[in-house]
XYZ file of C-alpha atoms in Angstrom:
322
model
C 21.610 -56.928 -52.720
C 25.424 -56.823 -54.211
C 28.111 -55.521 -52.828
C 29.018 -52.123 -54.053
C 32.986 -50.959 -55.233
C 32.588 -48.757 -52.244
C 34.355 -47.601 -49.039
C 31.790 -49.575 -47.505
C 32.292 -52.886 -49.401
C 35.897 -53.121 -47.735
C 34.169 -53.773 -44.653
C 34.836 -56.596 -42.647
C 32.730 -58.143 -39.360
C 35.182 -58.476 -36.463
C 36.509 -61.753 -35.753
C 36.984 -61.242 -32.496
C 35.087 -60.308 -28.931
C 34.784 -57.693 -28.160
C 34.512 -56.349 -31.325
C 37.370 -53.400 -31.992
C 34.947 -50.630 -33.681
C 32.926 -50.016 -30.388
C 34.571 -48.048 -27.987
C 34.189 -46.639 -23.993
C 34.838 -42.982 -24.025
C 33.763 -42.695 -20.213
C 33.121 -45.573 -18.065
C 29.217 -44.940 -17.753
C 29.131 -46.495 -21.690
C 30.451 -49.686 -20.412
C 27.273 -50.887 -19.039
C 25.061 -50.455 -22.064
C 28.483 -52.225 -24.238
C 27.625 -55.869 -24.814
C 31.338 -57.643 -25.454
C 29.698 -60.658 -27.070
C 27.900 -58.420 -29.847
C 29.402 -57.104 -33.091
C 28.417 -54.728 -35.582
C 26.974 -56.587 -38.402
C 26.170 -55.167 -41.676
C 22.983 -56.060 -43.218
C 23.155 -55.272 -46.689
C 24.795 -52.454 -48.727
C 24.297 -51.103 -52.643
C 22.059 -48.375 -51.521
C 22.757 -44.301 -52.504
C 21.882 -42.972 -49.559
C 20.305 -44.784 -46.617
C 18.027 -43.074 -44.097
C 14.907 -43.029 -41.957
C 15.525 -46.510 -40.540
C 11.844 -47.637 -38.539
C 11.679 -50.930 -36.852
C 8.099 -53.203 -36.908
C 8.379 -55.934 -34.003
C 5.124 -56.871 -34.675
C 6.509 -58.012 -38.065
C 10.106 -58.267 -37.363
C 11.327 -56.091 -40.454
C 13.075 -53.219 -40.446
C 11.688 -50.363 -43.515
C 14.922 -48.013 -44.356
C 14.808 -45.016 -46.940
C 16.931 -45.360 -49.919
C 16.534 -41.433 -50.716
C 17.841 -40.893 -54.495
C 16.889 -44.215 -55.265
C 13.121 -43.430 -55.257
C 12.390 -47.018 -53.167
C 11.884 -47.673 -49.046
C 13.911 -50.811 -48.519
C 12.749 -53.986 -46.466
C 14.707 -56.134 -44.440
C 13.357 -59.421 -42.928
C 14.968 -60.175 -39.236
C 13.886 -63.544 -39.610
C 15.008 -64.338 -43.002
C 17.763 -61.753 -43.795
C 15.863 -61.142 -47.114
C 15.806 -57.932 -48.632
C 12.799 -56.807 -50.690
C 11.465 -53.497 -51.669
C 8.742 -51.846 -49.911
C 7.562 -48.702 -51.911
C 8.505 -47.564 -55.285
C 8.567 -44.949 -56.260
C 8.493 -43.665 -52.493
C 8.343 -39.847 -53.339
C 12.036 -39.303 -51.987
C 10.988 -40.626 -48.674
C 13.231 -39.657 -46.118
C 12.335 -39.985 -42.307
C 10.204 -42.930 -40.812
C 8.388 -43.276 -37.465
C 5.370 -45.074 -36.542
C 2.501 -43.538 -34.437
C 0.649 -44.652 -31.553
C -1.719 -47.055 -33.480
C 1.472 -48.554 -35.220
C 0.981 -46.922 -38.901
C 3.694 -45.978 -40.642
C 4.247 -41.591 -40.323
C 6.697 -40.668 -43.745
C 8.584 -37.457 -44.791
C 8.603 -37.218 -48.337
C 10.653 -34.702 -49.669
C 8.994 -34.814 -53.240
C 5.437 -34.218 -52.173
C 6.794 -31.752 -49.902
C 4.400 -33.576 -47.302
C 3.854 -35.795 -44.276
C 2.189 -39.018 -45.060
C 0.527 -42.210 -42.890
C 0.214 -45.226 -44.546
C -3.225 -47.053 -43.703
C -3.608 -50.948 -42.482
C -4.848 -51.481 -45.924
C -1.822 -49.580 -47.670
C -3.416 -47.259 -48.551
C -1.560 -43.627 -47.820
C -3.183 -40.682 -46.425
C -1.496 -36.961 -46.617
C -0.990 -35.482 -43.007
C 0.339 -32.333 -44.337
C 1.537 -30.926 -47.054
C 0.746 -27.025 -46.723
C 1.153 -24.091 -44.105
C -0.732 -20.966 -44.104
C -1.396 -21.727 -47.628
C 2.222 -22.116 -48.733
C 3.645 -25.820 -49.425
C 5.985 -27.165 -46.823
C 9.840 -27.598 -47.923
C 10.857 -31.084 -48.070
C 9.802 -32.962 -44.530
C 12.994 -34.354 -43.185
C 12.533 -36.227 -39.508
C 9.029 -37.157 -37.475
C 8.771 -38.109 -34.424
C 5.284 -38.988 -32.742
C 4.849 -38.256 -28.748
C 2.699 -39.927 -26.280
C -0.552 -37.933 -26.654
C -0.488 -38.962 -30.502
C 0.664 -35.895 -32.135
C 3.289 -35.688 -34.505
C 6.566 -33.314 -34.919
C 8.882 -33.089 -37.759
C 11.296 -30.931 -39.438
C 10.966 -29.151 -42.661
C 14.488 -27.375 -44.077
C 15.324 -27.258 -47.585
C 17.508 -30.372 -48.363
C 14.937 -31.262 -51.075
C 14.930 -28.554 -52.868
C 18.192 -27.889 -53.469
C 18.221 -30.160 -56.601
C 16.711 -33.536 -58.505
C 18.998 -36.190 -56.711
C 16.850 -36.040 -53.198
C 13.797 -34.313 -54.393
C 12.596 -31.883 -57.224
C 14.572 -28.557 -57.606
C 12.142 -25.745 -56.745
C 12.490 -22.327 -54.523
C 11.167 -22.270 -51.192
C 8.166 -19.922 -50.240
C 8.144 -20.501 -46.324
C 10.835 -21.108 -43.525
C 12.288 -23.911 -42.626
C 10.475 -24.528 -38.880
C 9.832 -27.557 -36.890
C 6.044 -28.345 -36.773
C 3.558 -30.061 -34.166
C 0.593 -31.761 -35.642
C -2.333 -32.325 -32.891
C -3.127 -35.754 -32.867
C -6.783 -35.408 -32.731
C -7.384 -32.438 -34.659
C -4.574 -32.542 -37.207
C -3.996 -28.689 -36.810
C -0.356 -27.794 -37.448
C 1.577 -25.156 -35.160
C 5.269 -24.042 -35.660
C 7.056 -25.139 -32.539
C 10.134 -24.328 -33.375
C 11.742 -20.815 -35.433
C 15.082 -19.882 -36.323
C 17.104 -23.422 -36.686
C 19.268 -23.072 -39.198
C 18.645 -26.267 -41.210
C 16.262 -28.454 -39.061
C 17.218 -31.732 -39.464
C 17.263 -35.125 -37.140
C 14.868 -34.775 -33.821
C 14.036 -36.724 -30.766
C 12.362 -36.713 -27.257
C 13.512 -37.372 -24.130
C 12.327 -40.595 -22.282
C 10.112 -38.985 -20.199
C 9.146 -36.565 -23.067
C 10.497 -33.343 -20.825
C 13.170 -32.778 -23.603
C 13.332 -32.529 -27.479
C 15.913 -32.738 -29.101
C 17.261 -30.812 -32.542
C 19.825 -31.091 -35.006
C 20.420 -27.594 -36.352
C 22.500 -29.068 -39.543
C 23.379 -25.466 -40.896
C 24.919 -24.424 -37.426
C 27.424 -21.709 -37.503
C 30.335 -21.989 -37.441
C 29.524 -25.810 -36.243
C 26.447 -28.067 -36.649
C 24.683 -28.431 -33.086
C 22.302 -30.376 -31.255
C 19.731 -28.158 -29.893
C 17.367 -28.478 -26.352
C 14.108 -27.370 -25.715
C 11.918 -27.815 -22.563
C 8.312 -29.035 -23.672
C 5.555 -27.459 -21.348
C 3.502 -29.348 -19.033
C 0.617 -29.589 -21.460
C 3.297 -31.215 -24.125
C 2.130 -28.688 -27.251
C 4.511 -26.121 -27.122
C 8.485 -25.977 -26.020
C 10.660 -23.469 -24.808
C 14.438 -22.483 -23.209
C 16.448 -23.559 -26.580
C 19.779 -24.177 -25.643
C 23.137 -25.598 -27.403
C 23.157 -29.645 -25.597
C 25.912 -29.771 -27.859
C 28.261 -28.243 -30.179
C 29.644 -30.680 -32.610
C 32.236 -29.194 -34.215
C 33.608 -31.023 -37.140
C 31.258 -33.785 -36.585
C 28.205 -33.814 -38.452
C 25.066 -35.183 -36.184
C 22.054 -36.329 -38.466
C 19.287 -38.605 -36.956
C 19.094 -39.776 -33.018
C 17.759 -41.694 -31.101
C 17.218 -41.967 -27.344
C 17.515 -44.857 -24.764
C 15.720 -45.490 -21.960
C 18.524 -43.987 -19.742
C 17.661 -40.890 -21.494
C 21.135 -41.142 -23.673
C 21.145 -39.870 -26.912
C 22.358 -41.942 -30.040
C 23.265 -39.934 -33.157
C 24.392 -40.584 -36.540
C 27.811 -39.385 -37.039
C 30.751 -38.557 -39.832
C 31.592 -37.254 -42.903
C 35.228 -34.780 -43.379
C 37.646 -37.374 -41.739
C 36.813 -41.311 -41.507
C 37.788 -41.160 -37.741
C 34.195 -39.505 -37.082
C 32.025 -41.901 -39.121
C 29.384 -43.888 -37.095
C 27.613 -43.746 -34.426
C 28.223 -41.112 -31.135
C 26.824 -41.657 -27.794
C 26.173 -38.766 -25.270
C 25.046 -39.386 -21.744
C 21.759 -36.759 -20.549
C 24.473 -34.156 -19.145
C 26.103 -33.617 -22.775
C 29.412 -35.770 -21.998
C 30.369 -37.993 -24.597
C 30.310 -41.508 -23.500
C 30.912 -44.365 -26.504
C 31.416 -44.873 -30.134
C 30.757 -47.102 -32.745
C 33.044 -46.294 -35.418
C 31.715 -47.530 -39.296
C 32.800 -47.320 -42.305
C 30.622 -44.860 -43.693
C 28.947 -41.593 -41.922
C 25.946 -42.807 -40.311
C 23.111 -40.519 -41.170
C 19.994 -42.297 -38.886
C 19.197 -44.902 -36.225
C 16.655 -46.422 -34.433
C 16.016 -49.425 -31.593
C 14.700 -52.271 -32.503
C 14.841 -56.227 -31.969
C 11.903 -58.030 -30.027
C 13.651 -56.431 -26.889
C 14.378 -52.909 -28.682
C 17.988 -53.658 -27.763
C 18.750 -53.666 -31.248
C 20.253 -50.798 -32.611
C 19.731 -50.269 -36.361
C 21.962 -47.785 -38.096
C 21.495 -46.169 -41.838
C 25.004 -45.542 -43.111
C 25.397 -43.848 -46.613
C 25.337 -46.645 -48.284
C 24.617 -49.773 -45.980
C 22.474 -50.736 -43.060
C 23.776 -52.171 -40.042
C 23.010 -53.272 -36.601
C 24.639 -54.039 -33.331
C 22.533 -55.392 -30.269
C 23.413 -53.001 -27.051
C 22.577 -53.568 -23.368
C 19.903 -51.083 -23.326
C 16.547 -50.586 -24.719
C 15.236 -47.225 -26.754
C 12.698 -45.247 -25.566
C 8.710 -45.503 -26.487
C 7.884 -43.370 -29.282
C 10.034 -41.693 -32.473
């Protein structure tokens, strides 16, 4: 893939340990802060990267190119860069479930999808209470199999993400059983439901609210003991001019977010420890929008910047699941 006459195609790796873009807000970071390992860019000319999912049993990495219609492949082996799926329906958020399928937000269907061993794709959901869903954004898929996402508007809101159309239910955050495939709101009231993410130990989830007033926040809920249902939402943090997207957890329970946008000096990567403090950055050139873990050791952190993919390895591992 070229480079693009971008912001991004300024970038240059560091030639230097350790490299000069990570950085130790609070000395609990420096343990999970390899000095040997620098951010690396994979490859860049996308329009807006997101959903980054990580197959070990394949070693690729699938990442969403959004306006560009395509899901993007990238070989860990190789390096190579291929594409995976287009036209991808405005494809936004990846996971994989329990059985190692591939769980999609499209925003143009306005649906869920799985795609089958055989390629084939099956639709998850695409309707609620007889009313189409907005424009999936993130999915996450728990322990017990079923599946949680977020459905704002984002999609709808023009033809460069999605198809231009009015909305005709609120934006919630949904639960889809994972042997029944019955759908439940979770989650009413976030203003703009975006990035989401659970807890190691799957007592927590985790929600962007990316329409947040005055600020965008990261929101907490307590998920009951029989893991269908959460309660107790609470501001973990307020970001104020920072603009959270997509996280991930670590097996520490810290949360990794996609950062940026407003002021260069917020774009990348933000790392906040389970008691809200902010602990480390990773500073790119481009707001970071989505992340995930992967690497044969899922120390590997992959991260979907605006335009570019990159990756850093980390002395930590992220958490089963999402």
């Amino acid at each position: 893939m070229s480079e693009a006459s971008s912001h991004a195609a300024g970038w240059r790796p560091a030639t230097c340990y350790p490299d000069p873009a990570i950085h130790a807000l609070d000395p609990r970071f420096e343990k999970y802060w390899l000095k040997l390992s620098a951010v690396e860019r994979l490859t860049t000319g996308l329009r807006w990267a997101e959903g980054p999912v990580y197959f070990g049993d394949g070693r690729y990495l699938l990442c969403s190119d959004i306006p560009n219609q395509r899901i993007l492949k990238w070989e860990e082996e190789t390096g190579a860069v291929s594409i995976y799926r287009k036209p991808s329906n405005f494809a936004n958020g990846n996971t994989r479930d329990r059985q190692g399928r591939l769980v999609t937000c499209e925003h143009g269907g306005r649906r869920v999808t799985r795609t089958e061993y055989d390629g084939s794709i099956t639709v998850l959901i695409d309707s609620f209470d007889g009313k189409p869903l907005n424009s999936p954004n993130d999915v996450v898929v728990k322990s017990d199999g079923s599946i949680w996402f977020t459905d704002p508007t984002f999609g709808l809101l023009g033809n460069y993400e999605g198809y231009k159309a009015e909305s005709e239910i609120d934006a919630n955050v949904y639960r889809l059983d994972g042997a029944t495939g019955k759908a439940t709101i979770v989650a009413e009231g976030v203003l703009g439901p975006n990035g989401l993410c659970f807890s190691p130990d799957e007592k927590i989830l985790y929600v962007v609210e990316s329409r947040g007033v005055p600020n965008r926040k990261i929101l907490a809920y307590d998920v009951s003991p029989g893991g269908d249902r959460i309660s107790n939402k609470r501001v973990f943090i307020d970001a104020g001019p920072g603009t959270p997207d997509g996280m991930r957890c670590d097996i520490d329970g810290n949360l990794w977010c996609g950062w940026g946008m407003g002021d260069p000096e917020l774009d990348g990567v933000v790392v906040y420890a389970p008691d809200g403090v902010l602990i480390g950055r990773i500073a790119l050139p481009e707001r970071c929008a989505n992340l995930c873990f992967g690497g044969v050791k899922r120390n590997r952190l992959f991260m979907a910047a605006s335009q570019s993919i990159y990756a850093l390895y980390v002395n930590t591992q992220g958490a089963l699941g999402g």
